[in-house]
mmCIF file of C-alpha atoms and ligand atoms in Angstrom:
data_model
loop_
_atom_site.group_PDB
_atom_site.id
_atom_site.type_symbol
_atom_site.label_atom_id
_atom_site.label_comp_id
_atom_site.label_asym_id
_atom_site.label_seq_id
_atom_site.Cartn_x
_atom_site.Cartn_y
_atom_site.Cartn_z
ATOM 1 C CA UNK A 30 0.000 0.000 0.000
ATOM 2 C CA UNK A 31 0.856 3.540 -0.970
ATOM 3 C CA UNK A 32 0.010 6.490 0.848
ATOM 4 C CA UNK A 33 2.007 9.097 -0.334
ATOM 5 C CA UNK A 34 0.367 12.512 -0.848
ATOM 6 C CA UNK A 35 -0.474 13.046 -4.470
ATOM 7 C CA UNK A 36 1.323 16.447 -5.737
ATOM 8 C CA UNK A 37 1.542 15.935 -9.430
ATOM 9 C CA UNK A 38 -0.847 16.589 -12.305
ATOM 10 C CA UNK A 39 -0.584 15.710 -15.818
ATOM 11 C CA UNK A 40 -2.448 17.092 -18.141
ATOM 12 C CA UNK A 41 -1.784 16.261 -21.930
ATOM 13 C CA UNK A 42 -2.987 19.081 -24.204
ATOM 14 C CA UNK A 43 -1.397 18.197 -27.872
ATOM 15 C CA UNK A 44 -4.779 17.229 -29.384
ATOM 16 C CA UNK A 45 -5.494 18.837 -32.539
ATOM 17 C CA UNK A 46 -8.871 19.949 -31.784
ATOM 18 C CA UNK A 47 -10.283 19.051 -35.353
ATOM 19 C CA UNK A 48 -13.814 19.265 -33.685
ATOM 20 C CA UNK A 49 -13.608 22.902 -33.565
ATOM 21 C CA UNK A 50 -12.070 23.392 -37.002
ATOM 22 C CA UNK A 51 -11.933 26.624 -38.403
ATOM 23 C CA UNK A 52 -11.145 28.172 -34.464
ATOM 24 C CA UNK A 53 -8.837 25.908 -33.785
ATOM 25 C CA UNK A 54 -6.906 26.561 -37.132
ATOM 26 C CA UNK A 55 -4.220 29.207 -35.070
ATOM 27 C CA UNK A 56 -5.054 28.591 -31.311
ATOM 28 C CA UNK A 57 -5.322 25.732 -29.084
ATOM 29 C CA UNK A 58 -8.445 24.313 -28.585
ATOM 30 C CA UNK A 59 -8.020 24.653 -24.544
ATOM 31 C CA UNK A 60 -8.194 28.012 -25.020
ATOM 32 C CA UNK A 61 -11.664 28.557 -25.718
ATOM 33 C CA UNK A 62 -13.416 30.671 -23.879
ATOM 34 C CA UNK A 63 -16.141 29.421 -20.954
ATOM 35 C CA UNK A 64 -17.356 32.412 -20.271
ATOM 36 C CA UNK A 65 -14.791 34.557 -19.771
ATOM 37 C CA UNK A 66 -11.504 32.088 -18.465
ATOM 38 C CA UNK A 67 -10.116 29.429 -21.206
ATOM 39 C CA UNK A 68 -11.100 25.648 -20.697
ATOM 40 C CA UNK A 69 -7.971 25.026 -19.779
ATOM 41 C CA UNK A 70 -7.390 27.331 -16.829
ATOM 42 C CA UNK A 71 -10.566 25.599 -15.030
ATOM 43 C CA UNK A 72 -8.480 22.479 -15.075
ATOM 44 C CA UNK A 73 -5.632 23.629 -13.867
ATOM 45 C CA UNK A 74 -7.686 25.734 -11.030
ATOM 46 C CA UNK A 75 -9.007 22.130 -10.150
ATOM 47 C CA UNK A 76 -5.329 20.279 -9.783
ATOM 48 C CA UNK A 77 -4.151 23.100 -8.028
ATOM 49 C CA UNK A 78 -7.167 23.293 -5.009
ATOM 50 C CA UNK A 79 -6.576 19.559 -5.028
ATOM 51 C CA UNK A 80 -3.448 19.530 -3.915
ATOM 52 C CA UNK A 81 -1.420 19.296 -6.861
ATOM 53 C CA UNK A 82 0.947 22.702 -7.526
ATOM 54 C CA UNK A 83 2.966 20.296 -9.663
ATOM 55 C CA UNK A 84 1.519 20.301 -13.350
ATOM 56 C CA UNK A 85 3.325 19.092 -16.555
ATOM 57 C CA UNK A 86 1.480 20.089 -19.531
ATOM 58 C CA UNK A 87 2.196 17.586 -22.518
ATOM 59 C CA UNK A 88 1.778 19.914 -25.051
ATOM 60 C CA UNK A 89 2.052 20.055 -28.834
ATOM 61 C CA UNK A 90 2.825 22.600 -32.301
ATOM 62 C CA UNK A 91 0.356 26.084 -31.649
ATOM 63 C CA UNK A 92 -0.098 25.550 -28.245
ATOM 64 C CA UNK A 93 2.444 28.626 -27.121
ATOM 65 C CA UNK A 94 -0.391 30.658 -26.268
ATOM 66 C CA UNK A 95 -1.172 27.938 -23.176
ATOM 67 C CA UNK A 96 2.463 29.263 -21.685
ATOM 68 C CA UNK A 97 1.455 32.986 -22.035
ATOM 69 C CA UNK A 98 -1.675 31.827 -20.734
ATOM 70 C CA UNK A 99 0.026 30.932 -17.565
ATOM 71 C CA UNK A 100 2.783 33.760 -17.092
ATOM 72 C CA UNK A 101 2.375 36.903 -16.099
ATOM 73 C CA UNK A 102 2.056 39.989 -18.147
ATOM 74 C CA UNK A 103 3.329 43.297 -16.464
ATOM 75 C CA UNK A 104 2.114 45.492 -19.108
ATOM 76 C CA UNK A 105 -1.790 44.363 -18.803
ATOM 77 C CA UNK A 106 -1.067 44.346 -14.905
ATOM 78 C CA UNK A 107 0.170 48.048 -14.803
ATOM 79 C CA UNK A 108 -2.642 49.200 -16.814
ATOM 80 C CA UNK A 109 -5.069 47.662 -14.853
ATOM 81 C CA UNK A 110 -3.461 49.110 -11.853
ATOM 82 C CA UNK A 111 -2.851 52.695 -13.637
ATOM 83 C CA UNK A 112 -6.769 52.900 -14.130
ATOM 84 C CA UNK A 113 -7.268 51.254 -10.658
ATOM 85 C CA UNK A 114 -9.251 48.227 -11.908
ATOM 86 C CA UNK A 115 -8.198 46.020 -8.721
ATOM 87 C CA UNK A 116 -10.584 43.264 -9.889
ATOM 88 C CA UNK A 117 -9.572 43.049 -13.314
ATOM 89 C CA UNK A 118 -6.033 42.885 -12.100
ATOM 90 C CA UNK A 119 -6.551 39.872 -9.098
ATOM 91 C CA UNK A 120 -8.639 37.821 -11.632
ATOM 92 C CA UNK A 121 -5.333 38.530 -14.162
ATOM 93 C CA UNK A 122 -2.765 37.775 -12.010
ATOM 94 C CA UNK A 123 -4.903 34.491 -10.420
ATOM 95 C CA UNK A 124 -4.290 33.182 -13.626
ATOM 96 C CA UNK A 125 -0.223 33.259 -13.653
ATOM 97 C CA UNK A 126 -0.212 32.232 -9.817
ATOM 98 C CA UNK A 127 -1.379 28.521 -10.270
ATOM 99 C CA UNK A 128 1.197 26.351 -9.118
ATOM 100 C CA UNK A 129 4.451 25.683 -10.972
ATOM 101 C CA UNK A 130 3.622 24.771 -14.504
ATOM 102 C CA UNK A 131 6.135 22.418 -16.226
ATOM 103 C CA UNK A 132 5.920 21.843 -19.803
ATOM 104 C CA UNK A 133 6.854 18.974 -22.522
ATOM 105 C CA UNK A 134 6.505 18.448 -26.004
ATOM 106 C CA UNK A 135 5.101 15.403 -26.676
ATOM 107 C CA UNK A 136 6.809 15.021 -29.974
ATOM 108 C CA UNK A 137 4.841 11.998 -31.730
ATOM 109 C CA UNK A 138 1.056 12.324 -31.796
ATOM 110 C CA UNK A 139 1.182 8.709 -30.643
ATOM 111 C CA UNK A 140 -1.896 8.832 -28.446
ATOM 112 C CA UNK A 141 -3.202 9.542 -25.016
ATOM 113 C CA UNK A 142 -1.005 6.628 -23.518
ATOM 114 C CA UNK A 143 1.651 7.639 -25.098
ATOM 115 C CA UNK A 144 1.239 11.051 -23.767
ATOM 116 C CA UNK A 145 1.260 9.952 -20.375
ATOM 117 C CA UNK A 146 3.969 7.984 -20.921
ATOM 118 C CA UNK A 147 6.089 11.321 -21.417
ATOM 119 C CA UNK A 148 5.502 12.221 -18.186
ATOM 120 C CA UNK A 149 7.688 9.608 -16.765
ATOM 121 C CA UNK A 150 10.724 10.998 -15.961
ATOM 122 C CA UNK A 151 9.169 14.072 -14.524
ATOM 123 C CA UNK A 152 6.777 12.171 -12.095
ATOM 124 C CA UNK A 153 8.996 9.734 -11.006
ATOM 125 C CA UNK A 154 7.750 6.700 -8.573
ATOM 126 C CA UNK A 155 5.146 8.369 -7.129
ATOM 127 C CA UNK A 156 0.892 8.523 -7.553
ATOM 128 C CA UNK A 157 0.037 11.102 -10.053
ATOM 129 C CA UNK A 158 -2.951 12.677 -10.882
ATOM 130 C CA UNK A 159 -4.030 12.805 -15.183
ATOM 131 C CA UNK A 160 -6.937 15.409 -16.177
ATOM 132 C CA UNK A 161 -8.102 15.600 -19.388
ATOM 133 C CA UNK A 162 -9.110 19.236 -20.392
ATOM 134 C CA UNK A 163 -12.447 18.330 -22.618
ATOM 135 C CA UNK A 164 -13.992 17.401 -18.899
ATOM 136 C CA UNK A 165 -14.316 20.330 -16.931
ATOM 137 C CA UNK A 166 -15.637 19.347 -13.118
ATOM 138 C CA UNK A 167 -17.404 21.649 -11.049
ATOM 139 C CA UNK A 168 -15.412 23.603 -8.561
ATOM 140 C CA UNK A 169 -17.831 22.623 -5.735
ATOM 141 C CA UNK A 170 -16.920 18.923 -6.288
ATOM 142 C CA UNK A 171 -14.109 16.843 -5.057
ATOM 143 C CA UNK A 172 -13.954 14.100 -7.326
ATOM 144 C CA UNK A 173 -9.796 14.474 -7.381
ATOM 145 C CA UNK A 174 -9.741 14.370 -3.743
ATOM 146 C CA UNK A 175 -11.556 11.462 -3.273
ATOM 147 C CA UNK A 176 -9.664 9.244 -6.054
ATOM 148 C CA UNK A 177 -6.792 10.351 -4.426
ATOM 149 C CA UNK A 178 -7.929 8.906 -1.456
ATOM 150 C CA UNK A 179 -9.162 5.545 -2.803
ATOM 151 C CA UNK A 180 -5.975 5.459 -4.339
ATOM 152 C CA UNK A 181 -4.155 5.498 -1.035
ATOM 153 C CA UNK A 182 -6.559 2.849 0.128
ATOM 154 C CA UNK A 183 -5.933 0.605 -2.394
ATOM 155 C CA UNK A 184 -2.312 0.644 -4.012
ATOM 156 C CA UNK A 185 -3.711 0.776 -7.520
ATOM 157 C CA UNK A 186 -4.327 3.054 -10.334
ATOM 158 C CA UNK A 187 -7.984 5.173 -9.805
ATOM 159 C CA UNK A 188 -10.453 6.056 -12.789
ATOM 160 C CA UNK A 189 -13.535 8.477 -12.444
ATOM 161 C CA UNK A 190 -16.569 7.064 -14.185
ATOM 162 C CA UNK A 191 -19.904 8.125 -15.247
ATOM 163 C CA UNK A 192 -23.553 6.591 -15.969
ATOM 164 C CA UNK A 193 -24.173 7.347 -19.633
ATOM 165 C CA UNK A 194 -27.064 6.613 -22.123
ATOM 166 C CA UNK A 195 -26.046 3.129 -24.115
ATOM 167 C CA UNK A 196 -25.703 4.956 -27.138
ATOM 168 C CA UNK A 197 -23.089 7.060 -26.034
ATOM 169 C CA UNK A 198 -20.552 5.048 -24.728
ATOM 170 C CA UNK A 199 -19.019 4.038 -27.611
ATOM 171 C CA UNK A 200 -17.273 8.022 -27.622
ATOM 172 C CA UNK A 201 -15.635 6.525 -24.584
ATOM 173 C CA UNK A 202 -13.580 4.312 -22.447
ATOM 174 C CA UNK A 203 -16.404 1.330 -21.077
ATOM 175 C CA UNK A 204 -15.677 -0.208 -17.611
ATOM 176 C CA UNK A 205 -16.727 -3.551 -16.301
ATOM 177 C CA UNK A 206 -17.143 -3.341 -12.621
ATOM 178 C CA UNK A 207 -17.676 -4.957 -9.319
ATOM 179 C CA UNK A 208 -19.311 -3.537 -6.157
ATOM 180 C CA UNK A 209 -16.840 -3.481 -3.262
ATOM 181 C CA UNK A 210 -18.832 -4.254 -0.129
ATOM 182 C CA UNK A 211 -19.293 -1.582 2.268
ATOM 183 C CA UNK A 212 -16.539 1.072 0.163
ATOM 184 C CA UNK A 213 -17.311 3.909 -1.936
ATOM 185 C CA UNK A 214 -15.343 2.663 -4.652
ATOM 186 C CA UNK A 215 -16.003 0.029 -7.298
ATOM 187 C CA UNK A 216 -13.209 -2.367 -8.719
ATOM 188 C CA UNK A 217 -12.778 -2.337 -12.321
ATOM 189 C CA UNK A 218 -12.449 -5.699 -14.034
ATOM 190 C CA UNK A 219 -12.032 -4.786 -17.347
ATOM 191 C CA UNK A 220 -12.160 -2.004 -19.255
ATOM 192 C CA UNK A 221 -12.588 -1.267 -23.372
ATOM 193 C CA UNK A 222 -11.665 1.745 -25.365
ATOM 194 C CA UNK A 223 -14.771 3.193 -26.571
ATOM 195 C CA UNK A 224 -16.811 -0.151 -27.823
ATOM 196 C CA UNK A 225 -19.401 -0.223 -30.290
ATOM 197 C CA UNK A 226 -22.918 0.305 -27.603
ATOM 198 C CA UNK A 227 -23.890 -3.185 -28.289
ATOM 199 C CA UNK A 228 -20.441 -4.520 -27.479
ATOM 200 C CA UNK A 229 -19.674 -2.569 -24.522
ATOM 201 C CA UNK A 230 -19.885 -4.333 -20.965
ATOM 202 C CA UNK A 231 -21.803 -1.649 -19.092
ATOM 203 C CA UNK A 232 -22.931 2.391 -19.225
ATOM 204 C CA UNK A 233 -20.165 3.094 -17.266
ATOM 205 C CA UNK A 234 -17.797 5.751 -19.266
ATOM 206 C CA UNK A 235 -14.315 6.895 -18.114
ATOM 207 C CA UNK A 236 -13.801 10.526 -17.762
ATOM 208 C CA UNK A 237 -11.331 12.726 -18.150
ATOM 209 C CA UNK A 238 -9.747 12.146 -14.559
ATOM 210 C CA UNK A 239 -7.294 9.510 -13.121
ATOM 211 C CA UNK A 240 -5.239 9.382 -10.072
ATOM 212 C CA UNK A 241 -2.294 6.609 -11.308
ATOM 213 C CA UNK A 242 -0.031 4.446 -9.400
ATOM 214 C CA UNK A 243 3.772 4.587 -11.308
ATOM 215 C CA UNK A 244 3.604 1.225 -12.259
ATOM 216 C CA UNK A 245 1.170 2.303 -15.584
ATOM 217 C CA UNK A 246 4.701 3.420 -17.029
ATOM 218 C CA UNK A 247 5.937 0.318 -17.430
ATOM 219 C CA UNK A 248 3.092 -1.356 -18.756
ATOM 220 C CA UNK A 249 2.343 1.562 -20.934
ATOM 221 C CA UNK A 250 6.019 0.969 -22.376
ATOM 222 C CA UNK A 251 4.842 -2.295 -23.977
ATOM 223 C CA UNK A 252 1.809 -0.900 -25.194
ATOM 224 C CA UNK A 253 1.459 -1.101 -28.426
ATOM 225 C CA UNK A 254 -0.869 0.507 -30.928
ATOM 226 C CA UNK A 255 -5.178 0.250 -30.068
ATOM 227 C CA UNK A 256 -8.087 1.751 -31.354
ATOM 228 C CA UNK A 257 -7.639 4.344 -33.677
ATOM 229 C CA UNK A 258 -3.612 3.239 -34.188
ATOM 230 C CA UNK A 259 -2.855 5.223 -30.948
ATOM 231 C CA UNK A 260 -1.260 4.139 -27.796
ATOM 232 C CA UNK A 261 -4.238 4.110 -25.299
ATOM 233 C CA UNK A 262 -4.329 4.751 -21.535
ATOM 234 C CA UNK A 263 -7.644 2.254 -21.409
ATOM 235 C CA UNK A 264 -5.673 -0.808 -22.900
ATOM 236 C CA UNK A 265 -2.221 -0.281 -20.346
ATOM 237 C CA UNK A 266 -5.155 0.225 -17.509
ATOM 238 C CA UNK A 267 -6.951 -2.927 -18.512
ATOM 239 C CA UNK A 268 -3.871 -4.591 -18.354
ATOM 240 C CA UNK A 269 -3.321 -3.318 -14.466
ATOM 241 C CA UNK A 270 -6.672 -4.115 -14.225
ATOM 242 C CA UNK A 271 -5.846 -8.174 -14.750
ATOM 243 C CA UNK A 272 -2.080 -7.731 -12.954
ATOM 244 C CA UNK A 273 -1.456 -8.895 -9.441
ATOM 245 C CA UNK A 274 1.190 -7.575 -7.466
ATOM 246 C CA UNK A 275 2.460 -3.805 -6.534
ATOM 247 C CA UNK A 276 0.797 -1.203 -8.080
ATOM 248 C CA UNK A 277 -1.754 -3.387 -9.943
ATOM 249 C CA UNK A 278 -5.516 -3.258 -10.049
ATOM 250 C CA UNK A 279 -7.465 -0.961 -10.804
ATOM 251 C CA UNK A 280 -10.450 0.807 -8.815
ATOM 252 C CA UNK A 281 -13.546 3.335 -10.390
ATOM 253 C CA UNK A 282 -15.419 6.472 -8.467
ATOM 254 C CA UNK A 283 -18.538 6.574 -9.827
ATOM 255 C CA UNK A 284 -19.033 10.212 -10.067
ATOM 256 C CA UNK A 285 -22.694 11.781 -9.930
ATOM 257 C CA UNK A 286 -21.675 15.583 -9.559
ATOM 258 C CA UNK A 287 -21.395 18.515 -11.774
ATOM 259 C CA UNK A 288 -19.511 18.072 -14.937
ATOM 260 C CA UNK A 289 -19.514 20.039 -18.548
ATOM 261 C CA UNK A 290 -17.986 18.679 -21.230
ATOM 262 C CA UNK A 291 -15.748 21.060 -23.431
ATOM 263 C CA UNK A 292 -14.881 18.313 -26.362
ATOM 264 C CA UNK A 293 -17.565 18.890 -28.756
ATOM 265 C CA UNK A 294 -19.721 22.143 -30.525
ATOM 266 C CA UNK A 295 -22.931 20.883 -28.446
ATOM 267 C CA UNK A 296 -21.685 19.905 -24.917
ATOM 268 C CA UNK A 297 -19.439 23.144 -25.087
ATOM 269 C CA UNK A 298 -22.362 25.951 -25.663
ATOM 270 C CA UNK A 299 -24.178 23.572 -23.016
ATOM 271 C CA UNK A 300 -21.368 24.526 -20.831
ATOM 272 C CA UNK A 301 -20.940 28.110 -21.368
ATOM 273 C CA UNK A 302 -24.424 28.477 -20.515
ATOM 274 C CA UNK A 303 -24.548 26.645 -17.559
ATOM 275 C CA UNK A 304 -21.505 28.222 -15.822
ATOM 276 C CA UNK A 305 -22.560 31.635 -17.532
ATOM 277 C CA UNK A 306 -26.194 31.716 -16.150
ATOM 278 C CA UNK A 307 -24.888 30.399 -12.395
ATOM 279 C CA UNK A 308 -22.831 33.850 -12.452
ATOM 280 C CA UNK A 309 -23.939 36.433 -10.534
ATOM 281 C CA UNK A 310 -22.732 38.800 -12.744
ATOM 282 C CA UNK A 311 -24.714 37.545 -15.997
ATOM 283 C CA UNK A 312 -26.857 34.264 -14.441
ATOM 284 C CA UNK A 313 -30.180 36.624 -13.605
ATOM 285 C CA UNK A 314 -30.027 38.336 -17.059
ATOM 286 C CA UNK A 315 -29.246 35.667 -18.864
ATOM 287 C CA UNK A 316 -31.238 33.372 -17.367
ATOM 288 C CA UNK A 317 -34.421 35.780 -18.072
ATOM 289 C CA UNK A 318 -33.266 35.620 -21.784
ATOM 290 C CA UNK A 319 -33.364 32.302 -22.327
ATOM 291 C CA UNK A 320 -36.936 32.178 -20.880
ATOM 292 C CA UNK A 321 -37.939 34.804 -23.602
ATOM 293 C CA UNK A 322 -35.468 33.262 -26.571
ATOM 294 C CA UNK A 323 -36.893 29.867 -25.857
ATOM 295 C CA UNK A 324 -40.634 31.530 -25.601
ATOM 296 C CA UNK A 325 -40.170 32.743 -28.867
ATOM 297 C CA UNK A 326 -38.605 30.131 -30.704
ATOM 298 C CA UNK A 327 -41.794 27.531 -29.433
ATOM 299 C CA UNK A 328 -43.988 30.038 -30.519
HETATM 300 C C1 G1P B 415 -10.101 9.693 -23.874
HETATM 301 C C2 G1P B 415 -9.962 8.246 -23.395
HETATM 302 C C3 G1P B 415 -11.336 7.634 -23.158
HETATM 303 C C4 G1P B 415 -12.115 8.494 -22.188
HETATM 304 C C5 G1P B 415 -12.190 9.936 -22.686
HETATM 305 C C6 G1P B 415 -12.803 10.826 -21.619
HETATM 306 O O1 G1P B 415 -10.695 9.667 -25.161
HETATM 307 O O2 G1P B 415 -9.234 7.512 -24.350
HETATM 308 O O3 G1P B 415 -11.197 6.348 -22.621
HETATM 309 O O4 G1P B 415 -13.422 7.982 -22.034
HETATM 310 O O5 G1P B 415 -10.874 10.448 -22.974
HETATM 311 O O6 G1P B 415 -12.953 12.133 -22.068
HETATM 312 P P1 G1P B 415 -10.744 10.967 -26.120
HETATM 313 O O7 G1P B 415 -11.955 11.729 -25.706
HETATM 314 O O8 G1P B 415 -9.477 11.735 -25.873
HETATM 315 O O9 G1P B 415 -10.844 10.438 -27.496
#
C-alpha cells in the first residue's frame, strides 16, 4: 500500500482539436473561452485546489499561447493598476499564480497513452494525478480528492466514471465493474476503449480524470498501438486491471456531480451556458433571456 500525498498533475494538451475546425486553425483548442476564463485554466484551477501545484502540460505545435496563458504579463497588470481596476487585475494575475507549470513536447502524436507515458521521468515513482481538459468538473466537487484517497486505500491506479445513455458510450472508455462491499469505490475488471454500444460491458464511461499508481509506465512501455492506431491509456489500464502484485488493479469512483464537457460544438455551448447563467454577474439576465429566446422560438 501507498500512501504518499499526491502532488503531481498531468495534463496532456497536444490534441489537434479538429472538432472545432476553423477556431482551432491558429489557437489551441483549450483556449476557448467558458465564459470569460479558457477551458484550460478551469483544469488547472481544479489540480491546483486539489493539492497538486505540480503540473506538466504535454503539449504540442500552436499551443504557445497555453504558456502565455500561464505567465504573467506586467504590461496588462500596470494598466489595470494605472486605471485602478483592482478586480480586473486579481482575476489577471490568479491566472499566472497557479502552481508551478512544467511543460513537454510530446513530440509523436502517438496517443493519449503515449502522452502519459512522457511524463515519466518528470513524475517519477510516485501517484500522479491525469486530467483531461475536454472534462471540466465543477469547482464545488471533489472528485480528485476522493480518487486520491481511494488510491491510497488501495495501491492501484484510480479512474472516475460516469452513468451514460447506451448509445453514447461508444465516444468513450467502457468499464466492467464490481461492487466493493461496504466502500465507496467500485473495482474495475475490465475495461474497453470506446466499444461499439452493443459490445460494450456496461454504461459506465471513463472521464477525463485519473489518479495513477507509477507502475502504468511500465506497462504503458509495452503498449502497443489500439483503437484508432494510438497508444491508449484504457488498454495499459486494462492490463493493471488483470495484474497482481504492486501497483496493480485498478479501482472506479462513480461520479454523480457537476460536470460540462468542453470536447464537442454541443456539450461546449451547453457549458458556457450553464456556468454563464450560475454567475452572478450575468446568471439573472441571462437566465431571463433564455426564458424569452426559448418563448419565442416555441412560438
Ligand atoms: C479519452 C480516453 C477515453 C475516455 C475519454 C474521456 O478519449 O481515451 O477512454 O473515455 O478520454 O474524455 P478521447 O476523448 O481523448 O478520445
Amino acid at each position: 500500500m501507498t500512501s504518499r500525498p499526491v502532488n503531481k498533475a498531468v495534463i496532456p494538451v497536444a490534441g489537434l482539436g479538429t472538432r472545432f475546425l476553423p477556431a482551432t486553425k491558429a489557437m489551441p483548442k483549450e483556449m476557448l473561452p467558458v465564459v470569460d476564463k479558457p477551458a484550460i485554466q478551469y483544469v488547472v484551477e481544479e489540480a491546483v485546489n486539489s493539492g497538486m501545484p505540480d503540473i506538466l502540460m504535454i503539449t504540442g505545435r500552436n499551443k504557445r499561447s497555453l504558456e502565455d496563458h500561464f505567465d504573467r504579463v506586467p504590461f496588462i497588470e500596470q494598466t489595470l493598476e494605472n486605471k485602478g481596476d483592482l478586480d480586473k487585475l486579481a482575476m489577471v494575475r490568479a491566472s499566472s499564480d497557479l502552481g508551478e507549470i512544467h511543460y513537454l513536447r510530446q513530440g509523436d502524436p502517438k496517443g493519449l497513452g503515449h502522452a502519459v507515458l512522457r511524463a515519466r521521468q518528470h513524475v517519477g515513482n510516485e501517484p500522479f494525478a491525469v486530467l483531461l481538459g475536454d472534462d471540466l468538473i465543477d469547482a464545488r466537487e471533489d472528485l480528485l480528492e476522493r480518487m486520491v484517497e481511494v488510491q491510497a486505500r488501495t495501491g492501484g491506479s484510480v479512474i472516475a466514471l460516469i452513468e451514460v445513455d447506451p448509445e453514447q458510450i461508444s465516444s468513450y472508455g467502457c468499464a466492467d465493474i464490481s461492487v466493493v462491499e461496504g466502500e465507496d469505490y467500485v473495482r474495475v475488471n475490465k475495461l474497453v476503449e470506446k466499444p461499439a454500444a452493443d459490445e460494450a460491458p456496461s454504461n459506465l464511461a471513463v472521464i477525463g480524470r485519473y489518479v495513477l499508481h507509477p507502475a502504468v509506465f511500465d506497462v504503458l512501455e509495452e503498449t502497443g498501438p489500439g483503437r484508432g492506431g494510438e497508444i491508449q491509456l484504457t488498454d495499459a489500464l486494462q492490463t493493471l486491471a488483470a495484474a497482481e502484485g504492486e501497483g496493480a488493479g485498478v479501482y472506479g469512483v462513480v461520479f454523480r456531480g457537476r460536470r460540462y464537457d468542453t470536447g464537442d460544438k454541443l456539450s461546449y455551448l451547453k457549458a458556457v451556458v450553464t456556468l454563464a447563467s450560475e454567475r452572478e454577474d450575468l446568471g439573472p439576465e441571462l437566465r431571463e433571456w433564455l426564458k424569452d429566446f426559448t418563448a419565442d422560438a416555441e412560438a
